[in-house]
């Protein structure tokens, strides 16, 4: 590949964050566009028309873009920020993740329940361990995630994992190798960045009663 070809490939794979100024892989960023009425709109699938405005998938970066009116600067026009844009991004990412896990369940590459998850880990079939952030720490500590990077997902609440499996709640689950699992890991990385430590603490507090009930389940 010539020098021009390599440069084009790099440009397609990276974007500059409007909040930090850093050039990052697209997988670590969230794309936003303006709607016809100039409303800042998250484009998680990166398919919406219009000039993209890229922000690092970190809570602080999006807060900076909002507070410093960087969307308007990037769009070169007055942009309207929807109420609770951060929560909107978080909710959309959570839905993408749970939908992907649900698809994985349907094709047989996602299972849940303590014993099934344990068996999948021991056999080596599982490449990712998912555990609810509001589950019992002692119970979760009984399972060891597979070796490697990004093999332990803990940013979803038990009710959110439950959505993916058609249950009220799920504490332990596992994913086998495959394209859907790669997509889950991609969106989970972005969701984890948006769900700051404070957000996770609040989630734990809000589900404290439920967590006690779930200690010996799933």
Tab-separated table of C-alpha atoms in Angstrom:
chain	number	residue	atom	x	y	z
A	1	UNK	CA	0.000	0.000	0.000
A	2	UNK	CA	1.378	3.428	-0.968
A	3	UNK	CA	1.832	6.346	1.392
A	4	UNK	CA	-1.385	8.013	0.207
A	5	UNK	CA	-3.314	4.774	0.712
A	6	UNK	CA	-2.009	4.353	4.251
A	7	UNK	CA	-2.919	7.963	5.088
A	8	UNK	CA	-6.462	7.479	3.784
A	9	UNK	CA	-6.865	4.290	5.843
A	10	UNK	CA	-5.675	6.062	9.005
A	11	UNK	CA	-8.015	9.018	8.390
A	12	UNK	CA	-10.987	6.683	7.966
A	13	UNK	CA	-10.169	4.820	11.183
A	14	UNK	CA	-9.678	7.876	13.413
A	15	UNK	CA	-11.469	11.109	14.236
A	16	UNK	CA	-10.656	14.190	16.294
A	17	UNK	CA	-12.653	14.752	19.489
A	18	UNK	CA	-14.151	18.256	19.543
A	19	UNK	CA	-13.814	18.389	23.339
A	20	UNK	CA	-10.245	17.188	23.910
A	21	UNK	CA	-8.693	17.837	20.518
A	22	UNK	CA	-7.218	14.339	20.561
A	23	UNK	CA	-7.308	12.065	17.532
A	24	UNK	CA	-8.697	8.672	18.524
A	25	UNK	CA	-9.970	5.473	16.912
A	26	UNK	CA	-13.612	5.835	15.893
A	27	UNK	CA	-14.475	2.940	18.203
A	28	UNK	CA	-13.590	5.156	21.187
A	29	UNK	CA	-15.776	8.058	20.079
A	30	UNK	CA	-19.443	8.913	19.720
A	31	UNK	CA	-20.705	10.624	16.575
A	32	UNK	CA	-23.249	13.421	16.774
A	33	UNK	CA	-25.067	15.200	13.950
A	34	UNK	CA	-27.506	18.089	13.730
A	35	UNK	CA	-31.115	17.291	12.926
A	36	UNK	CA	-32.924	19.470	10.343
A	37	UNK	CA	-33.955	21.776	13.213
A	38	UNK	CA	-30.347	21.980	14.519
A	39	UNK	CA	-30.868	19.626	17.460
A	40	UNK	CA	-27.716	17.772	18.538
A	41	UNK	CA	-28.472	14.099	17.882
A	42	UNK	CA	-26.398	11.041	18.907
A	43	UNK	CA	-25.603	8.797	15.937
A	44	UNK	CA	-24.365	5.602	17.566
A	45	UNK	CA	-24.623	3.563	14.374
A	46	UNK	CA	-22.736	6.286	12.437
A	47	UNK	CA	-25.224	6.220	9.578
A	48	UNK	CA	-27.186	9.464	9.881
A	49	UNK	CA	-26.635	12.067	7.155
A	50	UNK	CA	-24.863	15.299	7.902
A	51	UNK	CA	-21.476	16.441	9.100
A	52	UNK	CA	-20.336	14.344	12.035
A	53	UNK	CA	-19.161	15.861	15.303
A	54	UNK	CA	-17.088	13.351	17.247
A	55	UNK	CA	-16.713	13.290	21.021
A	56	UNK	CA	-14.691	10.873	23.136
A	57	UNK	CA	-16.933	8.280	24.804
A	58	UNK	CA	-16.210	9.727	28.229
A	59	UNK	CA	-18.688	11.497	30.463
A	60	UNK	CA	-16.304	14.410	31.064
A	61	UNK	CA	-15.715	14.951	27.330
A	62	UNK	CA	-19.418	15.229	26.542
A	63	UNK	CA	-19.925	17.526	29.529
A	64	UNK	CA	-17.133	19.748	28.200
A	65	UNK	CA	-18.677	19.820	24.723
A	66	UNK	CA	-22.004	20.880	26.232
A	67	UNK	CA	-20.676	23.447	28.716
A	68	UNK	CA	-18.323	25.141	26.242
A	69	UNK	CA	-20.857	25.115	23.381
A	70	UNK	CA	-18.448	23.121	21.246
A	71	UNK	CA	-21.213	21.529	19.175
A	72	UNK	CA	-22.130	24.969	17.823
A	73	UNK	CA	-18.486	25.717	17.106
A	74	UNK	CA	-17.968	22.407	15.299
A	75	UNK	CA	-21.178	22.762	13.294
A	76	UNK	CA	-20.479	26.448	12.552
A	77	UNK	CA	-24.063	27.273	13.435
A	78	UNK	CA	-26.223	27.592	16.532
A	79	UNK	CA	-26.841	24.062	17.827
A	80	UNK	CA	-29.589	23.184	20.292
A	81	UNK	CA	-28.631	20.784	23.085
A	82	UNK	CA	-31.497	18.476	24.107
A	83	UNK	CA	-32.331	18.222	27.784
A	84	UNK	CA	-30.238	15.549	29.531
A	85	UNK	CA	-28.128	14.736	26.472
A	86	UNK	CA	-25.789	12.607	28.578
A	87	UNK	CA	-28.654	10.484	29.864
A	88	UNK	CA	-29.961	10.118	26.316
A	89	UNK	CA	-26.578	8.831	25.129
A	90	UNK	CA	-26.337	6.477	28.112
A	91	UNK	CA	-29.840	5.090	27.564
A	92	UNK	CA	-29.257	4.578	23.839
A	93	UNK	CA	-25.980	2.764	24.473
A	94	UNK	CA	-27.579	0.583	27.144
A	95	UNK	CA	-30.353	-0.394	24.717
A	96	UNK	CA	-27.812	-1.197	21.997
A	97	UNK	CA	-25.867	-3.433	24.369
A	98	UNK	CA	-28.919	-5.291	25.690
A	99	UNK	CA	-30.286	-5.725	22.157
A	100	UNK	CA	-26.980	-7.197	20.994
A	101	UNK	CA	-26.855	-9.581	23.951
A	102	UNK	CA	-30.441	-10.581	23.183
A	103	UNK	CA	-29.464	-11.380	19.588
A	104	UNK	CA	-26.526	-13.408	20.878
A	105	UNK	CA	-28.892	-15.328	23.147
A	106	UNK	CA	-31.113	-16.179	20.205
A	107	UNK	CA	-28.243	-17.586	18.169
A	108	UNK	CA	-26.964	-19.591	21.131
A	109	UNK	CA	-23.836	-17.575	21.904
A	110	UNK	CA	-25.124	-15.999	25.139
A	111	UNK	CA	-26.256	-17.821	28.275
A	112	UNK	CA	-27.160	-16.748	31.807
A	113	UNK	CA	-27.405	-18.237	35.282
A	114	UNK	CA	-24.625	-19.033	37.731
A	115	UNK	CA	-24.193	-22.730	36.931
A	116	UNK	CA	-24.449	-22.342	33.150
A	117	UNK	CA	-22.022	-19.441	33.221
A	118	UNK	CA	-19.607	-21.374	35.413
A	119	UNK	CA	-19.699	-24.364	33.062
A	120	UNK	CA	-19.107	-22.165	30.008
A	121	UNK	CA	-16.109	-20.555	31.706
A	122	UNK	CA	-14.602	-23.873	32.789
A	123	UNK	CA	-15.046	-25.418	29.337
A	124	UNK	CA	-13.452	-22.417	27.655
A	125	UNK	CA	-16.518	-21.741	25.530
A	126	UNK	CA	-17.116	-18.378	27.207
A	127	UNK	CA	-14.854	-15.522	26.111
A	128	UNK	CA	-16.673	-12.814	28.078
A	129	UNK	CA	-18.141	-12.861	31.586
A	130	UNK	CA	-20.993	-10.461	32.312
A	131	UNK	CA	-21.949	-9.676	35.907
A	132	UNK	CA	-24.491	-7.179	37.194
A	133	UNK	CA	-22.961	-4.206	38.979
A	134	UNK	CA	-25.618	-4.467	41.705
A	135	UNK	CA	-25.032	-8.174	42.348
A	136	UNK	CA	-23.496	-9.609	45.503
A	137	UNK	CA	-19.708	-9.142	45.477
A	138	UNK	CA	-19.010	-12.460	47.271
A	139	UNK	CA	-21.229	-14.318	44.808
A	140	UNK	CA	-19.677	-12.608	41.789
A	141	UNK	CA	-16.214	-13.335	43.141
A	142	UNK	CA	-16.834	-17.062	42.736
A	143	UNK	CA	-16.481	-16.725	38.956
A	144	UNK	CA	-13.249	-15.786	37.217
A	145	UNK	CA	-13.384	-14.013	33.855
A	146	UNK	CA	-11.456	-15.432	30.898
A	147	UNK	CA	-7.912	-14.240	30.276
A	148	UNK	CA	-7.468	-11.291	27.950
A	149	UNK	CA	-8.638	-7.719	27.588
A	150	UNK	CA	-12.241	-6.587	27.977
A	151	UNK	CA	-13.440	-10.022	29.069
A	152	UNK	CA	-15.294	-8.888	32.202
A	153	UNK	CA	-18.360	-6.670	31.700
A	154	UNK	CA	-19.741	-5.138	34.888
A	155	UNK	CA	-21.418	-1.877	33.827
A	156	UNK	CA	-24.969	-3.238	33.456
A	157	UNK	CA	-27.513	-3.478	36.243
A	158	UNK	CA	-29.283	-6.762	36.937
A	159	UNK	CA	-32.540	-5.454	35.460
A	160	UNK	CA	-30.721	-4.383	32.289
A	161	UNK	CA	-29.087	-7.782	31.876
A	162	UNK	CA	-32.509	-9.243	32.531
A	163	UNK	CA	-33.914	-7.349	29.542
A	164	UNK	CA	-31.459	-9.129	27.279
A	165	UNK	CA	-32.558	-12.562	28.510
A	166	UNK	CA	-36.280	-11.927	28.884
A	167	UNK	CA	-36.116	-12.052	32.678
A	168	UNK	CA	-36.742	-9.637	35.518
A	169	UNK	CA	-33.083	-9.722	36.462
A	170	UNK	CA	-29.838	-11.550	35.714
A	171	UNK	CA	-26.601	-11.458	37.713
A	172	UNK	CA	-24.276	-13.815	35.790
A	173	UNK	CA	-24.032	-14.365	32.034
A	174	UNK	CA	-21.436	-15.313	29.442
A	175	UNK	CA	-20.758	-14.761	25.754
A	176	UNK	CA	-19.090	-17.099	23.280
A	177	UNK	CA	-16.771	-15.867	20.534
A	178	UNK	CA	-18.312	-14.257	17.470
A	179	UNK	CA	-19.230	-11.054	15.686
A	180	UNK	CA	-22.020	-10.175	18.090
A	181	UNK	CA	-19.654	-10.481	21.036
A	182	UNK	CA	-17.207	-8.095	19.365
A	183	UNK	CA	-20.042	-5.615	18.893
A	184	UNK	CA	-21.099	-5.992	22.526
A	185	UNK	CA	-17.549	-5.286	23.715
A	186	UNK	CA	-17.345	-2.226	21.480
A	187	UNK	CA	-20.533	-0.640	22.806
A	188	UNK	CA	-19.846	-1.700	26.393
A	189	UNK	CA	-16.539	0.179	26.252
A	190	UNK	CA	-18.410	3.320	25.233
A	191	UNK	CA	-21.135	2.777	27.833
A	192	UNK	CA	-18.540	2.306	30.569
A	193	UNK	CA	-17.002	5.645	29.644
A	194	UNK	CA	-20.347	7.405	29.911
A	195	UNK	CA	-21.258	5.693	33.177
A	196	UNK	CA	-18.862	7.470	35.463
A	197	UNK	CA	-18.010	6.280	38.962
A	198	UNK	CA	-20.705	8.557	40.379
A	199	UNK	CA	-23.315	7.109	38.053
A	200	UNK	CA	-22.391	3.565	39.065
A	201	UNK	CA	-22.533	4.466	42.765
A	202	UNK	CA	-26.011	5.916	42.297
A	203	UNK	CA	-27.117	2.794	40.451
A	204	UNK	CA	-25.837	0.617	43.270
A	205	UNK	CA	-27.644	2.711	45.862
A	206	UNK	CA	-30.902	2.711	43.941
A	207	UNK	CA	-30.824	-1.072	43.666
A	208	UNK	CA	-29.519	-1.822	47.159
A	209	UNK	CA	-32.704	-3.540	48.258
A	210	UNK	CA	-32.899	-5.551	45.063
A	211	UNK	CA	-29.281	-6.588	45.368
A	212	UNK	CA	-29.910	-8.092	48.781
A	213	UNK	CA	-32.760	-10.113	47.333
A	214	UNK	CA	-30.583	-11.348	44.468
A	215	UNK	CA	-27.577	-12.491	46.483
A	216	UNK	CA	-28.211	-16.174	46.013
A	217	UNK	CA	-30.010	-16.022	42.677
A	218	UNK	CA	-28.707	-16.239	39.109
